[in-house]
Amino acid sequence: MSKGIFITATGTGIGKTVITAGLALALRDYGFDVGVLKPVQSGHALDSPESDGMVLKKLAEITAPIEEIVTYSFREPVAPQLAAEIVEIEIDRMRILQHVERLRARHDVVLVEGAGGLMVPIRHDYSVADLAKEIGWPLLIIAHPLLGTVNHTVLTTLVARQMGLHPMGVILNGLRETDEDPSVAHNSRFIEQMAQIPVLGTVPWLGADLSSHTIRQAMRQNVNMTELIEWIDS
């Protein structure tokens, strides 16, 4: 049976899509057959080059059609529940779970990228955290590297555990060379101290003109892939 990771973040715009694509590339370099899934996306048409699904497809070098990567897609840039309400659709959790099962059958590892953070509503009685719990895979948290990230990351970890999830680690993303923040050198230590969760690495800001080569190298150079793979194999 294939295994996977559910990837969430401490908020919107933290860089889950780039990290997910980079991990897919890096894991492929380690010999894994990797599938990716974006259960729900909003803000763009399904096949828009700017949509999360199409960015994943391009950067992770996936040849499968976009319909095999994204389950639900909405144009309005709002939370999934609201985006679905606007077009008078109710998101079917079983459709998402069946999509997961199809990918699980085809790949060694599946990376599932959530929408926003854990408490984003997918439908009136169902959040991203609920979806992650049903899928049952370890939770990887993507967070920003600057002042405030300790609080955001610890709260996300606490909520995850309260909801029966299993946080495996944190990746801090988007550190710029020009960032003048004295907390940066200490945030990883405080996250590990307060949340009792390993920080697997800090990925630098990679710029707006991303390429598969750039993000593959960033993962290999800045993320503890050995520890991440141990979670996959456990």
mmCIF file with all atom_site columns, C-alpha atoms in Angstrom, residues 121-201:
data_model
loop_
_atom_site.group_PDB
_atom_site.id
_atom_site.type_symbol
_atom_site.label_atom_id
_atom_site.label_alt_id
_atom_site.label_comp_id
_atom_site.label_asym_id
_atom_site.label_entity_id
_atom_site.label_seq_id
_atom_site.pdbx_PDB_ins_code
_atom_site.Cartn_x
_atom_site.Cartn_y
_atom_site.Cartn_z
_atom_site.occupancy
_atom_site.B_iso_or_equiv
_atom_site.pdbx_formal_charge
_atom_site.auth_seq_id
_atom_site.auth_comp_id
_atom_site.auth_asym_id
_atom_site.auth_atom_id
_atom_site.pdbx_PDB_model_num
ATOM 1  C CA . PRO A 1 121 ? -13.923 25.244 5.735  1.00 0.00 ? 121 PRO A CA 1
ATOM 2  C CA . ILE A 1 122 ? -14.470 22.847 2.848  1.00 0.00 ? 122 ILE A CA 1
ATOM 3  C CA . ARG A 1 123 ? -18.188 22.551 3.588  1.00 0.00 ? 123 ARG A CA 1
ATOM 4  C CA . HIS A 1 124 ? -20.434 23.536 6.478  1.00 0.00 ? 124 HIS A CA 1
ATOM 5  C CA . ASP A 1 125 ? -19.497 20.511 8.583  1.00 0.00 ? 125 ASP A CA 1
ATOM 6  C CA . TYR A 1 126 ? -16.036 19.711 7.242  1.00 0.00 ? 126 TYR A CA 1
ATOM 7  C CA . SER A 1 127 ? -12.645 21.450 7.377  1.00 0.00 ? 127 SER A CA 1
ATOM 8  C CA . VAL A 1 128 ? -9.231  20.831 5.864  1.00 0.00 ? 128 VAL A CA 1
ATOM 9  C CA . ALA A 1 129 ? -8.272  19.241 9.186  1.00 0.00 ? 129 ALA A CA 1
ATOM 10 C CA . ASP A 1 130 ? -11.203 16.824 8.893  1.00 0.00 ? 130 ASP A CA 1
ATOM 11 C CA . LEU A 1 131 ? -10.033 15.832 5.419  1.00 0.00 ? 131 LEU A CA 1
ATOM 12 C CA . ALA A 1 132 ? -6.468  15.323 6.633  1.00 0.00 ? 132 ALA A CA 1
ATOM 13 C CA . LYS A 1 133 ? -7.746  13.117 9.465  1.00 0.00 ? 133 LYS A CA 1
ATOM 14 C CA . GLU A 1 134 ? -9.780  10.944 7.092  1.00 0.00 ? 134 GLU A CA 1
ATOM 15 C CA . ILE A 1 135 ? -6.826  10.481 4.760  1.00 0.00 ? 135 ILE A CA 1
ATOM 16 C CA . GLY A 1 136 ? -4.738  9.542  7.773  1.00 0.00 ? 136 GLY A CA 1
ATOM 17 C CA . TRP A 1 137 ? -1.240  10.448 6.618  1.00 0.00 ? 137 TRP A CA 1
ATOM 18 C CA . PRO A 1 138 ? 1.388   12.417 8.589  1.00 0.00 ? 138 PRO A CA 1
ATOM 19 C CA . LEU A 1 139 ? 1.024   16.194 8.521  1.00 0.00 ? 139 LEU A CA 1
ATOM 20 C CA . LEU A 1 140 ? 3.767   18.480 7.218  1.00 0.00 ? 140 LEU A CA 1
ATOM 21 C CA . ILE A 1 141 ? 3.368   22.135 8.201  1.00 0.00 ? 141 ILE A CA 1
ATOM 22 C CA . ILE A 1 142 ? 4.727   24.948 6.014  1.00 0.00 ? 142 ILE A CA 1
ATOM 23 C CA . ALA A 1 143 ? 5.334   28.237 7.849  1.00 0.00 ? 143 ALA A CA 1
ATOM 24 C CA . HIS A 1 144 ? 6.948   31.586 7.182  1.00 0.00 ? 144 HIS A CA 1
ATOM 25 C CA . PRO A 1 145 ? 10.377  32.151 8.783  1.00 0.00 ? 145 PRO A CA 1
ATOM 26 C CA . LEU A 1 146 ? 9.891   35.594 10.359 1.00 0.00 ? 146 LEU A CA 1
ATOM 27 C CA . LEU A 1 147 ? 8.631   37.137 13.591 1.00 0.00 ? 147 LEU A CA 1
ATOM 28 C CA . GLY A 1 148 ? 5.284   35.625 14.574 1.00 0.00 ? 148 GLY A CA 1
ATOM 29 C CA . THR A 1 149 ? 5.928   32.211 13.088 1.00 0.00 ? 149 THR A CA 1
ATOM 30 C CA . VAL A 1 150 ? 6.492   30.554 16.464 1.00 0.00 ? 150 VAL A CA 1
ATOM 31 C CA . ASN A 1 151 ? 2.980   31.430 17.635 1.00 0.00 ? 151 ASN A CA 1
ATOM 32 C CA . HIS A 1 152 ? 1.346   30.516 14.311 1.00 0.00 ? 152 HIS A CA 1
ATOM 33 C CA . THR A 1 153 ? 3.206   27.217 14.043 1.00 0.00 ? 153 THR A CA 1
ATOM 34 C CA . VAL A 1 154 ? 2.685   26.145 17.641 1.00 0.00 ? 154 VAL A CA 1
ATOM 35 C CA . LEU A 1 155 ? -1.051  26.897 17.414 1.00 0.00 ? 155 LEU A CA 1
ATOM 36 C CA . THR A 1 156 ? -1.326  24.915 14.167 1.00 0.00 ? 156 THR A CA 1
ATOM 37 C CA . THR A 1 157 ? 0.477   21.977 15.766 1.00 0.00 ? 157 THR A CA 1
ATOM 38 C CA . LEU A 1 158 ? -1.708  22.073 18.877 1.00 0.00 ? 158 LEU A CA 1
ATOM 39 C CA . VAL A 1 159 ? -4.931  22.135 16.840 1.00 0.00 ? 159 VAL A CA 1
ATOM 40 C CA . ALA A 1 160 ? -3.636  19.309 14.662 1.00 0.00 ? 160 ALA A CA 1
ATOM 41 C CA . ARG A 1 161 ? -2.999  17.091 17.655 1.00 0.00 ? 161 ARG A CA 1
ATOM 42 C CA . GLN A 1 162 ? -6.315  17.982 19.273 1.00 0.00 ? 162 GLN A CA 1
ATOM 43 C CA . MET A 1 163 ? -8.045  16.826 16.081 1.00 0.00 ? 163 MET A CA 1
ATOM 44 C CA . GLY A 1 164 ? -6.195  13.524 16.024 1.00 0.00 ? 164 GLY A CA 1
ATOM 45 C CA . LEU A 1 165 ? -3.615  14.385 13.366 1.00 0.00 ? 165 LEU A CA 1
ATOM 46 C CA . HIS A 1 166 ? 0.063   13.446 13.478 1.00 0.00 ? 166 HIS A CA 1
ATOM 47 C CA . PRO A 1 167 ? 2.376   16.391 12.732 1.00 0.00 ? 167 PRO A CA 1
ATOM 48 C CA . MET A 1 168 ? 5.682   15.100 11.388 1.00 0.00 ? 168 MET A CA 1
ATOM 49 C CA . GLY A 1 169 ? 7.606   18.320 10.958 1.00 0.00 ? 169 GLY A CA 1
ATOM 50 C CA . VAL A 1 170 ? 7.795   21.933 9.863  1.00 0.00 ? 170 VAL A CA 1
ATOM 51 C CA . ILE A 1 171 ? 9.453   23.555 6.863  1.00 0.00 ? 171 ILE A CA 1
ATOM 52 C CA . LEU A 1 172 ? 10.039  27.300 7.083  1.00 0.00 ? 172 LEU A CA 1
ATOM 53 C CA . ASN A 1 173 ? 9.723   28.875 3.653  1.00 0.00 ? 173 ASN A CA 1
ATOM 54 C CA . GLY A 1 174 ? 10.606  32.133 1.952  1.00 0.00 ? 174 GLY A CA 1
ATOM 55 C CA . LEU A 1 175 ? 13.583  33.571 3.828  1.00 0.00 ? 175 LEU A CA 1
ATOM 56 C CA . ARG A 1 176 ? 15.031  36.488 1.880  1.00 0.00 ? 176 ARG A CA 1
ATOM 57 C CA . GLU A 1 177 ? 18.637  37.635 2.096  1.00 0.00 ? 177 GLU A CA 1
ATOM 58 C CA . THR A 1 178 ? 17.348  41.144 2.775  1.00 0.00 ? 178 THR A CA 1
ATOM 59 C CA . ASP A 1 179 ? 15.224  40.105 5.774  1.00 0.00 ? 179 ASP A CA 1
ATOM 60 C CA . GLU A 1 180 ? 16.493  41.927 8.849  1.00 0.00 ? 180 GLU A CA 1
ATOM 61 C CA . ASP A 1 181 ? 14.761  40.025 11.616 1.00 0.00 ? 181 ASP A CA 1
ATOM 62 C CA . PRO A 1 182 ? 16.731  39.013 14.710 1.00 0.00 ? 182 PRO A CA 1
ATOM 63 C CA . SER A 1 183 ? 14.212  36.282 15.487 1.00 0.00 ? 183 SER A CA 1
ATOM 64 C CA . VAL A 1 184 ? 15.088  34.267 12.357 1.00 0.00 ? 184 VAL A CA 1
ATOM 65 C CA . ALA A 1 185 ? 18.121  32.603 13.913 1.00 0.00 ? 185 ALA A CA 1
ATOM 66 C CA . HIS A 1 186 ? 16.032  31.401 16.869 1.00 0.00 ? 186 HIS A CA 1
ATOM 67 C CA . ASN A 1 187 ? 12.580  30.610 15.467 1.00 0.00 ? 187 ASN A CA 1
ATOM 68 C CA . SER A 1 188 ? 13.363  26.989 14.625 1.00 0.00 ? 188 SER A CA 1
ATOM 69 C CA . ARG A 1 189 ? 14.623  26.366 18.146 1.00 0.00 ? 189 ARG A CA 1
ATOM 70 C CA . PHE A 1 190 ? 11.550  27.911 19.738 1.00 0.00 ? 190 PHE A CA 1
ATOM 71 C CA . ILE A 1 191 ? 9.163   26.007 17.459 1.00 0.00 ? 191 ILE A CA 1
ATOM 72 C CA . GLU A 1 192 ? 10.849  22.731 18.411 1.00 0.00 ? 192 GLU A CA 1
ATOM 73 C CA . GLN A 1 193 ? 10.811  23.712 22.079 1.00 0.00 ? 193 GLN A CA 1
ATOM 74 C CA . MET A 1 194 ? 7.181   24.857 22.219 1.00 0.00 ? 194 MET A CA 1
ATOM 75 C CA . ALA A 1 195 ? 5.549   22.477 19.745 1.00 0.00 ? 195 ALA A CA 1
ATOM 76 C CA . GLN A 1 196 ? 7.757   19.414 20.246 1.00 0.00 ? 196 GLN A CA 1
ATOM 77 C CA . ILE A 1 197 ? 8.055   18.990 16.494 1.00 0.00 ? 197 ILE A CA 1
ATOM 78 C CA . PRO A 1 198 ? 11.202  18.999 14.327 1.00 0.00 ? 198 PRO A CA 1
ATOM 79 C CA . VAL A 1 199 ? 11.929  21.816 11.917 1.00 0.00 ? 199 VAL A CA 1
ATOM 80 C CA . LEU A 1 200 ? 13.132  19.973 8.833  1.00 0.00 ? 200 LEU A CA 1
ATOM 81 C CA . GLY A 1 201 ? 14.657  22.999 7.163  1.00 0.00 ? 201 GLY A CA 1
#
